[in-house]
CSV table of C-alpha atoms in Angstrom, one decimal:
chain,number,residue,atom,x,y,z
A,21,MET,CA,-76.7,-119.4,280.1
A,22,ASP,CA,-75.0,-116.2,281.5
A,23,ALA,CA,-73.6,-114.2,278.6
A,24,GLU,CA,-70.4,-113.5,279.9
A,25,SER,CA,-69.5,-117.1,281.3
A,26,SER,CA,-71.0,-119.0,278.6
A,27,VAL,CA,-68.3,-121.2,276.4
A,28,GLY,CA,-71.0,-123.9,275.3
A,29,GLY,CA,-73.1,-123.9,272.5
A,30,THR,CA,-73.7,-125.9,269.4
A,31,GLY,CA,-70.8,-125.0,267.6
A,32,SER,CA,-67.3,-126.8,267.7
A,33,VAL,CA,-64.5,-125.4,270.1
A,34,ALA,CA,-62.0,-123.1,267.7
A,35,ALA,CA,-59.6,-122.5,270.5
A,36,HIS,CA,-58.7,-126.4,270.7
A,37,GLU,CA,-59.6,-127.6,267.2
A,38,PRO,CA,-58.4,-124.5,264.7
A,39,ASP,CA,-59.6,-124.5,260.9
A,40,ARG,CA,-57.3,-126.5,258.5
A,41,ASN,CA,-57.1,-123.4,256.8
A,42,GLU,CA,-56.0,-121.2,259.9
A,43,SER,CA,-52.2,-120.1,260.1
A,44,ASP,CA,-50.5,-120.4,263.6
A,45,GLY,CA,-49.7,-116.9,264.0
A,46,CYS,CA,-52.0,-114.3,265.4
A,47,HIS,CA,-52.1,-112.0,262.5
A,48,GLY,CA,-51.8,-114.4,259.6
A,49,ARG,CA,-55.0,-115.9,260.9
A,50,THR,CA,-57.5,-115.9,258.2
A,51,GLY,CA,-60.5,-117.2,260.2
A,52,VAL,CA,-62.2,-119.4,257.4
A,53,GLY,CA,-61.1,-118.6,253.8
A,54,GLY,CA,-57.3,-119.4,253.9
A,55,GLU,CA,-55.8,-116.4,252.6
A,56,GLU,CA,-52.5,-115.6,253.2
A,57,ALA,CA,-51.0,-112.6,255.3
A,58,GLY,CA,-51.5,-109.4,253.4
A,59,GLU,CA,-54.4,-110.7,251.3
A,60,ILE,CA,-57.8,-109.1,252.1
A,61,ALA,CA,-59.4,-111.7,254.4
A,62,PRO,CA,-63.4,-111.9,254.4
A,63,LYS,CA,-64.8,-110.6,257.7
A,64,LEU,CA,-67.5,-112.6,259.8
A,65,SER,CA,-70.9,-111.6,261.1
A,66,VAL,CA,-71.2,-112.1,264.8
A,67,ALA,CA,-73.8,-114.7,264.2
A,68,ALA,CA,-70.8,-116.6,262.2
A,69,VAL,CA,-68.5,-116.1,264.7
A,70,ALA,CA,-70.6,-117.3,267.5
A,71,ARG,CA,-71.2,-120.3,265.4
A,72,ARG,CA,-67.5,-121.0,264.9
A,73,LEU,CA,-66.7,-120.6,268.6
A,74,GLY,CA,-69.7,-122.5,269.8
A,75,VAL,CA,-71.0,-119.7,271.9
A,76,ALA,CA,-73.7,-117.7,272.1
A,77,PRO,CA,-74.0,-114.3,270.0
A,78,ALA,CA,-75.1,-112.6,273.2
A,79,THR,CA,-71.8,-113.8,274.6
A,80,LEU,CA,-69.6,-112.0,271.6
A,81,ARG,CA,-71.6,-108.8,272.2
A,82,THR,CA,-70.8,-108.9,275.9
A,83,TRP,CA,-67.2,-109.5,275.7
A,84,ASP,CA,-67.4,-106.5,273.2
A,85,ARG,CA,-69.1,-104.6,275.7
A,86,ARG,CA,-67.3,-105.4,278.8
A,87,TYR,CA,-63.7,-106.3,277.6
A,88,GLY,CA,-63.4,-104.7,274.2
A,89,LEU,CA,-63.1,-107.9,272.2
A,90,GLY,CA,-65.3,-106.6,269.6
A,91,PRO,CA,-64.9,-106.1,265.8
A,92,THR,CA,-62.1,-103.4,265.5
A,93,GLU,CA,-62.9,-102.1,262.1
A,94,HIS,CA,-66.8,-100.5,261.6
A,95,SER,CA,-68.2,-98.5,258.7
A,96,SER,CA,-71.2,-96.0,259.4
A,97,GLY,CA,-74.7,-97.8,258.2
A,98,ARG,CA,-73.0,-101.3,257.9
A,99,HIS,CA,-73.1,-104.3,260.8
A,100,ARG,CA,-70.1,-104.4,262.2
A,101,LYS,CA,-67.8,-107.9,261.3
A,102,TYR,CA,-65.0,-109.8,263.1
A,103,GLY,CA,-61.9,-109.9,260.9
A,104,PRO,CA,-59.0,-112.6,261.3
A,105,ASP,CA,-57.2,-110.7,263.9
A,106,ASP,CA,-60.5,-110.2,266.0
A,107,ILE,CA,-61.4,-113.8,265.6
A,108,ALA,CA,-57.8,-114.7,267.1
A,109,ARG,CA,-58.2,-112.6,270.1
A,110,LEU,CA,-61.6,-114.1,270.9
A,111,GLU,CA,-60.1,-117.8,270.1
A,112,LEU,CA,-57.4,-116.7,273.0
A,113,MET,CA,-60.1,-115.8,275.3
A,114,GLN,CA,-62.1,-118.6,274.7
A,115,HIS,CA,-58.5,-120.8,275.5
A,116,ALA,CA,-58.0,-119.0,278.7
A,117,LEU,CA,-61.9,-119.8,279.7
A,118,LEU,CA,-61.4,-123.5,279.2
A,119,ARG,CA,-58.4,-123.5,281.4
A,120,GLY,CA,-60.9,-122.1,284.4
A,121,ALA,CA,-59.7,-118.3,284.0
A,122,SER,CA,-62.4,-116.0,284.8
A,123,PRO,CA,-63.7,-113.6,281.6
A,124,ALA,CA,-62.1,-110.6,283.3
A,125,GLU,CA,-58.8,-112.5,283.2
A,126,ALA,CA,-58.8,-114.3,280.2
A,127,ALA,CA,-60.1,-110.9,278.3
A,128,ARG,CA,-56.8,-109.5,279.5
A,129,TYR,CA,-54.4,-112.7,278.7
A,130,ALA,CA,-56.4,-112.6,275.1
A,131,HIS,CA,-55.2,-108.6,275.1
A,132,ALA,CA,-51.7,-109.5,275.9
A,133,ALA,CA,-51.2,-112.3,273.4
A,134,SER,CA,-52.4,-110.4,270.8
A,135,VAL,CA,-50.3,-107.3,271.6
A,136,ARG,CA,-47.1,-109.5,272.2
A,137,CYS,CA,-48.1,-111.3,268.7
A,138,ARG,CA,-48.0,-107.6,266.9
A,139,GLU,CA,-44.6,-107.1,268.5
A,140,THR,CA,-43.3,-110.1,267.6
A,141,GLU,CA,-44.2,-109.7,263.8
A,142,ASP,CA,-43.4,-106.6,263.7
A,143,ARG,CA,-39.5,-107.4,264.4
A,144,GLY,CA,-39.9,-109.7,261.6
A,145,ASP,CA,-39.8,-113.0,263.9
A,146,GLY,CA,-42.8,-114.5,262.5
A,147,GLY,CA,-45.5,-116.0,264.4
A,148,GLY,CA,-43.4,-117.6,267.1
A,149,PRO,CA,-42.7,-116.6,270.6
A,150,ALA,CA,-40.6,-113.8,271.5
A,151,ALA,CA,-36.9,-114.5,273.0
A,152,ASP,CA,-37.8,-113.0,276.5
A,153,SER,CA,-38.8,-115.0,279.2
A,154,GLY,CA,-42.3,-113.6,279.0
A,155,ALA,CA,-42.8,-114.6,275.5
A,156,VAL,CA,-46.7,-115.3,274.5
A,157,SER,CA,-47.3,-118.2,271.7
A,158,CYS,CA,-49.3,-116.5,269.1
A,159,GLY,CA,-52.0,-119.6,268.7
A,160,PRO,CA,-54.6,-120.4,271.1
A,161,GLY,CA,-53.4,-124.0,271.4
A,162,SER,CA,-50.6,-122.8,273.4
A,163,ASP,CA,-50.5,-122.0,277.1
A,164,GLY,CA,-49.2,-118.1,276.4
A,165,ALA,CA,-47.9,-116.5,279.1
A,166,VAL,CA,-47.6,-119.5,281.3
A,167,LEU,CA,-51.6,-119.9,281.6
A,168,VAL,CA,-52.1,-122.7,283.8
A,169,SER,CA,-55.9,-123.5,285.1
A,170,GLY,CA,-56.2,-119.8,284.6
A,171,VAL,CA,-53.4,-118.4,286.4
A,172,LEU,CA,-51.1,-116.0,284.7
A,173,ASP,CA,-47.4,-115.7,285.5
A,174,SER,CA,-45.9,-112.4,286.6
A,175,GLU,CA,-48.4,-110.6,284.4
A,176,GLY,CA,-51.0,-111.3,287.4
A,177,SER,CA,-53.0,-113.9,288.6
A,178,ALA,CA,-56.7,-114.9,288.2
A,179,THR,CA,-58.4,-114.0,291.4
A,180,GLU,CA,-61.7,-113.6,290.2
A,181,TRP,CA,-63.4,-117.0,289.0
A,182,VAL,CA,-66.5,-117.4,286.8
A,183,ASP,CA,-69.6,-117.8,289.4
A,184,THR,CA,-71.8,-119.9,287.1
A,185,ALA,CA,-74.5,-119.9,289.5
A,186,ASN,CA,-76.4,-117.2,287.7
A,187,THR,CA,-77.1,-118.6,284.4
A,188,GLY,CA,-80.7,-118.3,283.6
A,189,GLY,CA,-81.3,-121.8,284.6
A,190,ARG,CA,-79.3,-123.4,281.8
A,191,GLY,CA,-76.1,-123.5,283.2
A,192,LEU,CA,-73.8,-125.4,285.6
A,193,ARG,CA,-73.6,-124.4,289.4
A,194,LEU,CA,-70.2,-124.4,290.4
A,195,GLY,CA,-69.9,-121.7,292.9
A,196,GLY,CA,-66.7,-122.2,294.8
A,197,ALA,CA,-65.4,-124.8,292.8
A,198,ALA,CA,-61.7,-125.1,292.3
A,199,PRO,CA,-60.7,-123.4,288.9
A,200,ALA,CA,-60.1,-126.7,287.0
A,201,ALA,CA,-63.6,-127.7,288.0
A,202,ARG,CA,-64.7,-124.6,286.3
A,203,GLY,CA,-62.7,-125.0,283.1
A,204,LEU,CA,-63.8,-128.6,283.0
A,205,GLY,CA,-67.6,-127.5,283.3
A,206,ARG,CA,-66.8,-125.0,280.2
A,207,ALA,CA,-65.3,-127.8,278.1
A,208,VAL,CA,-68.1,-130.0,278.7
A,209,LEU,CA,-70.7,-127.5,278.2
A,210,ALA,CA,-69.4,-126.8,274.9
A,211,LEU,CA,-68.7,-130.9,274.1
A,212,ASP,CA,-65.1,-130.1,273.9
A,213,ALA,CA,-63.9,-133.6,274.8
A,214,PRO,CA,-60.0,-133.0,273.9
A,215,ALA,CA,-60.3,-129.9,276.4
A,216,ALA,CA,-61.9,-132.0,278.9
A,217,GLN,CA,-59.5,-134.7,278.5
A,218,ARG,CA,-56.6,-132.3,279.1
A,219,ILE,CA,-58.0,-130.6,282.0
A,220,MET,CA,-58.4,-133.6,283.9
A,221,LEU,CA,-55.2,-135.0,282.7
A,222,GLU,CA,-53.0,-131.9,283.6
A,223,SER,CA,-54.8,-132.0,287.3
A,224,ILE,CA,-53.9,-136.0,287.7
A,225,GLU,CA,-50.4,-135.1,286.6
A,226,ARG,CA,-50.2,-132.3,289.3
A,227,ASP,CA,-52.5,-133.6,292.4
A,228,GLY,CA,-52.9,-137.3,291.5
A,229,VAL,CA,-56.3,-139.2,290.8
A,230,ALA,CA,-57.8,-139.1,294.2
A,231,THR,CA,-57.6,-135.2,294.3
A,232,MET,CA,-58.6,-134.9,290.5
A,233,ARG,CA,-61.7,-137.0,291.1
A,234,ARG,CA,-62.7,-135.1,294.2
A,235,ARG,CA,-62.1,-131.6,293.4
A,236,VAL,CA,-62.5,-131.7,289.4
A,237,LEU,CA,-64.6,-134.3,288.5
A,238,CYS,CA,-67.0,-135.1,291.0
A,239,PRO,CA,-68.2,-131.3,291.3
A,240,VAL,CA,-68.7,-131.2,287.6
A,241,LEU,CA,-70.8,-134.4,287.8
A,242,ARG,CA,-72.8,-133.0,290.4
A,243,ALA,CA,-73.7,-129.8,288.4
A,244,LEU,CA,-74.2,-132.0,285.5
A,245,SER,CA,-77.1,-134.0,287.2
A,246,GLU,CA,-78.6,-131.0,289.2
A,247,LEU,CA,-79.0,-129.3,285.9
A,248,ARG,CA,-80.6,-132.3,284.3
A,249,GLU,CA,-83.0,-132.8,287.1
A,250,ARG,CA,-83.6,-128.6,286.9
A,251,THR,CA,-83.9,-128.4,283.2
A,252,GLY,CA,-84.7,-131.9,281.9
A,253,SER,CA,-82.0,-131.7,279.3
A,254,GLY,CA,-78.4,-132.2,279.1
A,255,ALA,CA,-78.2,-135.9,278.7
A,256,GLU,CA,-75.3,-135.7,276.5
A,257,MET,CA,-73.2,-133.9,278.8
A,258,PRO,CA,-72.8,-136.2,281.4
A,259,SER,CA,-72.3,-138.8,278.8
A,260,LEU,CA,-69.3,-137.1,277.3
A,261,LEU,CA,-67.6,-136.2,280.4
A,262,THR,CA,-67.9,-139.7,281.9
A,263,ASP,CA,-66.2,-141.1,278.6
A,264,SER,CA,-63.7,-138.7,278.6
A,265,ALA,CA,-62.9,-139.2,282.1
A,266,LEU,CA,-62.7,-143.1,281.4
A,267,THR,CA,-60.4,-142.2,278.5
A,268,VAL,CA,-57.9,-140.4,280.9
A,269,LEU,CA,-58.3,-142.8,283.4
A,270,ARG,CA,-57.5,-145.9,281.5
A,271,ALA,CA,-54.6,-143.9,280.1
A,272,VAL,CA,-53.0,-143.6,283.8
A,273,ILE,CA,-53.8,-147.6,284.4
A,274,ALA,CA,-51.9,-148.1,281.1
A,275,GLY,CA,-48.8,-145.7,281.8
A,276,ALA,CA,-48.3,-146.7,285.3
A,277,ARG,CA,-45.3,-148.1,287.1
A,278,ALA,CA,-44.5,-151.8,287.9
A,279,PRO,CA,-46.5,-152.4,290.8
A,280,ARG,CA,-45.0,-153.0,294.4
A,281,ASN,CA,-47.0,-155.7,295.5
A,282,PRO,CA,-46.8,-159.5,294.7
A,283,ARG,CA,-50.7,-160.1,295.5
A,284,PRO,CA,-53.0,-157.7,293.3
A,285,VAL,CA,-56.0,-156.2,294.7
A,286,LEU,CA,-59.4,-157.6,292.7
A,287,LEU,CA,-61.7,-154.8,291.3
A,288,THR,CA,-65.2,-155.8,290.3
A,289,SER,CA,-69.1,-155.1,290.4
A,290,PRO,CA,-72.3,-157.0,290.9
A,291,SER,CA,-74.4,-158.0,287.4
A,292,GLY,CA,-76.6,-155.7,286.6
A,293,GLU,CA,-74.3,-152.3,287.2
A,294,ALA,CA,-74.2,-150.3,284.4
A,295,HIS,CA,-71.5,-147.6,285.7
A,296,SER,CA,-67.9,-148.1,285.9
A,297,LEU,CA,-66.3,-144.6,286.5
A,298,ASP,CA,-65.8,-145.2,290.2
A,299,LEU,CA,-64.1,-148.4,289.8
A,300,VAL,CA,-62.1,-147.3,286.9
A,301,ALA,CA,-61.1,-144.3,289.2
A,302,LEU,CA,-60.2,-146.7,291.8
A,303,ALA,CA,-58.0,-148.9,289.6
A,304,ALA,CA,-56.2,-145.4,288.4
A,305,ALA,CA,-55.7,-144.3,291.6
A,306,LEU,CA,-54.1,-147.4,292.9
A,307,SER,CA,-51.8,-147.8,289.7
A,308,GLY,CA,-50.7,-144.0,291.0
A,309,GLU,CA,-49.9,-145.9,294.2
A,310,GLY,CA,-47.8,-148.7,292.9
A,311,VAL,CA,-50.8,-151.0,293.8
A,312,GLY,CA,-51.3,-153.8,290.9
A,313,HIS,CA,-54.7,-154.8,290.6
A,314,ARG,CA,-57.3,-156.9,288.5
A,315,LEU,CA,-59.8,-155.0,286.9
A,316,PHE,CA,-63.0,-156.3,285.8
A,317,THR,CA,-65.5,-153.3,284.9
A,318,SER,CA,-68.1,-156.0,283.2
A,319,ALA,CA,-69.8,-157.4,286.2
A,320,LEU,CA,-68.6,-161.0,287.1
A,321,PRO,CA,-71.3,-164.1,287.8
A,322,ARG,CA,-70.7,-165.7,291.0
A,323,GLU,CA,-68.7,-168.4,289.0
A,324,GLY,CA,-66.1,-165.9,287.3
A,325,LEU,CA,-65.6,-163.9,290.7
A,326,GLU,CA,-64.8,-167.5,292.1
A,327,ALA,CA,-62.5,-168.7,289.2
A,328,ALA,CA,-60.7,-165.2,289.5
A,329,ILE,CA,-59.8,-165.4,293.0
A,330,ARG,CA,-58.5,-168.9,292.5
A,331,ARG,CA,-56.2,-168.0,289.5
A,332,ALA,CA,-55.2,-164.6,290.8
A,333,ALA,CA,-54.6,-165.0,294.6
A,334,PRO,CA,-55.6,-161.4,295.4
A,335,ALA,CA,-55.0,-159.7,298.7
A,336,ALA,CA,-58.2,-158.1,298.6
A,337,VAL,CA,-61.7,-158.0,296.9
A,338,LEU,CA,-63.8,-155.1,296.6
A,339,VAL,CA,-67.2,-155.6,294.8
A,340,TRP,CA,-68.3,-151.8,294.0
A,341,SER,CA,-72.4,-151.3,294.2
A,342,GLU,CA,-73.8,-147.8,293.1
A,343,HIS,CA,-77.2,-149.2,293.7
A,344,SER,CA,-78.9,-151.5,296.2
A,345,LEU,CA,-81.3,-153.2,293.4
A,346,PHE,CA,-78.0,-155.1,292.2
A,347,ALA,CA,-76.2,-155.4,295.3
A,348,ASP,CA,-76.7,-159.2,296.3
A,349,PRO,CA,-75.1,-160.3,299.6
A,350,GLN,CA,-74.9,-163.6,298.0
A,351,LEU,CA,-71.9,-162.9,295.6
A,352,VAL,CA,-69.7,-161.8,298.5
A,353,THR,CA,-71.1,-164.9,300.6
A,354,GLY,CA,-68.8,-168.4,301.3
A,355,LEU,CA,-65.8,-167.0,298.5
A,356,PRO,CA,-63.0,-169.3,298.2
A,357,ARG,CA,-60.4,-168.7,300.7
A,358,PRO,CA,-56.7,-169.6,299.2
A,359,ARG,CA,-53.8,-170.4,301.5
A,360,GLN,CA,-53.2,-167.1,301.9
A,361,ARG,CA,-56.0,-164.8,303.6
A,362,VAL,CA,-57.9,-162.5,301.2
A,363,ARG,CA,-59.7,-159.3,302.6
A,364,VAL,CA,-63.2,-158.9,301.0
A,365,PHE,CA,-64.9,-155.3,301.1
A,366,ALA,CA,-68.3,-154.3,299.6
A,367,GLY,CA,-68.1,-150.9,298.8
A,368,GLY,CA,-70.3,-148.2,297.5
A,369,PRO,CA,-73.5,-146.9,298.3
A,370,GLY,CA,-75.4,-149.9,297.2
A,371,TRP,CA,-74.5,-152.0,300.0
A,372,SER,CA,-76.5,-152.4,303.5
A,373,ALA,CA,-74.2,-153.3,306.3
A,374,GLU,CA,-76.9,-155.5,307.8
A,375,SER,CA,-77.2,-158.0,305.2
A,376,LEU,CA,-73.6,-158.7,304.5
A,377,PRO,CA,-71.7,-161.7,306.4
A,378,GLU,CA,-69.5,-160.7,309.2
A,379,HIS,CA,-66.1,-161.2,307.4
A,380,VAL,CA,-67.0,-158.7,304.6
A,381,ASP,CA,-66.0,-155.1,305.6
A,382,ARG,CA,-68.4,-152.4,304.2
A,383,LEU,CA,-66.8,-149.5,302.9
A,384,ASP,CA,-69.3,-146.4,302.6
A,385,SER,CA,-67.1,-143.8,300.5
A,386,TRP,CA,-64.7,-144.2,297.4
A,387,GLU,CA,-61.8,-142.4,299.5
A,388,GLU,CA,-62.5,-145.3,302.4
A,389,ALA,CA,-62.0,-147.9,299.8
A,390,PHE,CA,-59.2,-146.3,298.3
A,391,ALA,CA,-57.4,-145.9,301.5
A,392,ARG,CA,-58.3,-149.7,302.3
A,393,LEU,CA,-57.2,-151.0,299.4
A,394,VAL,CA,-53.8,-149.3,299.6
A,395,GLU,CA,-53.4,-150.8,303.3
A,396,CYS,CA,-53.7,-154.3,302.1
A,397,ALA,CA,-51.0,-153.9,299.4
A,398,PRO,CA,-47.6,-153.7,301.7
A,399,ARG,CA,-44.6,-153.8,299.4
A,400,GLU,CA,-42.9,-157.0,298.8
A,401,THR,CA,-40.1,-157.9,301.4
A,402,THR,CA,-36.7,-158.9,300.1
C-alpha cells in the first residue's frame, strides 16, 4: 500500500481507541507507561509506534519526510524515537485521515491542533479547548477544528483527497470517491469497526440512508471486491464492513419515528440467500421516510410468506434476490390476495423478467425498489 495514504495494518487504531493509560491532553500524553506530565516518559521506536497506530513503518517515515511529523528529539549516533508529543500528533493525523482528509490536510490539522494544545496548556487552561471559537480539542477523539469528513473550518478546506489507485497492489481503488467513502475505506483497511460505523452514521444523519449507501458504502464494497479478485486476500475486510453497516442500519431502524402508513410493506428474500445487507438497507431507508415495514432477513419459505401476508395485510411485498440460483418464481406465484390489493415485487439482480408471473413487477435496482415501495405506502387519510 502507498506509504502516504495507508492507515490499515495489523495493529489497532489508536486515534479512536486510546490506551487506558493515556491522558486527554496533547502534552500530558504518556503513550505507554502512564507517567504523569513532568516525568520522563519512555520513547518508542518507529516499529513500536507503527504497531501502536496500525500502520507500516514506511508510512511513518513518509509522514516524517513529507510533513515533518517525525520524532522531535534526536541524539547523534542513536536511532530516533518518538516521544509522547510526537505520538499525539500522529494520532491526530490518523484521526483526520479516517475522517476523509488528504494526508497533506491531515498533517496541517495535526500540526495546528498540537500548537493550539501547547498554547492552551501554556495559559494554564489544562488540556481543554481554548475559549475562542476556533478552539481545537487536544485529543484525537474530538473533531478538533470542526473536522467533518476531512474538511476544516476557516483554517482551510481539504481540496486534495487521497488517491488510493496507486497502492502497490494492496490498497483500495477509490479514485473519485467522496471524502466519506475514502475515510470509510481507511477505517476498513485498519479494521477499525467503531470508526467505520461512525462515518456511516454521520453520513446518514447528513444525507440519508439512500445517499450513504450510494456514495459511501457501495464504492468501498466494490473496491474491496476488486481487491479480493486482484490479490486473493482481504476476506476479513468486507466481512467487517458488512457487519458494521448492518449495525448502523439496524440502529436507524430502531430509532425511526412512528410510520405514516397504516399498511406496512413486507421485505424478505428467497430461501438460500445469504446476504441481507441490501434488504436491511431498504428497511432503514424506508424507516427514514416514515414507511412502516415488516423485515424478514431470514428467508421465508412459501408457507411462511403466505402466513405473513395474511397476518400483516401489507400494501406491498418485495422478495429481494441477489442470485438467480435462489430466485424461484414459484415463491411469488399465487400468493394470498387479501381484500385490499397487495402489490408484489421481485427485486434484485437474481430475477429474470421472463420467468415471473404477469402480476409481479420486476425491480432491477435498489434505488427503483426504494422508490416504488415509498409510492406504495401513502399517508393515512383522516
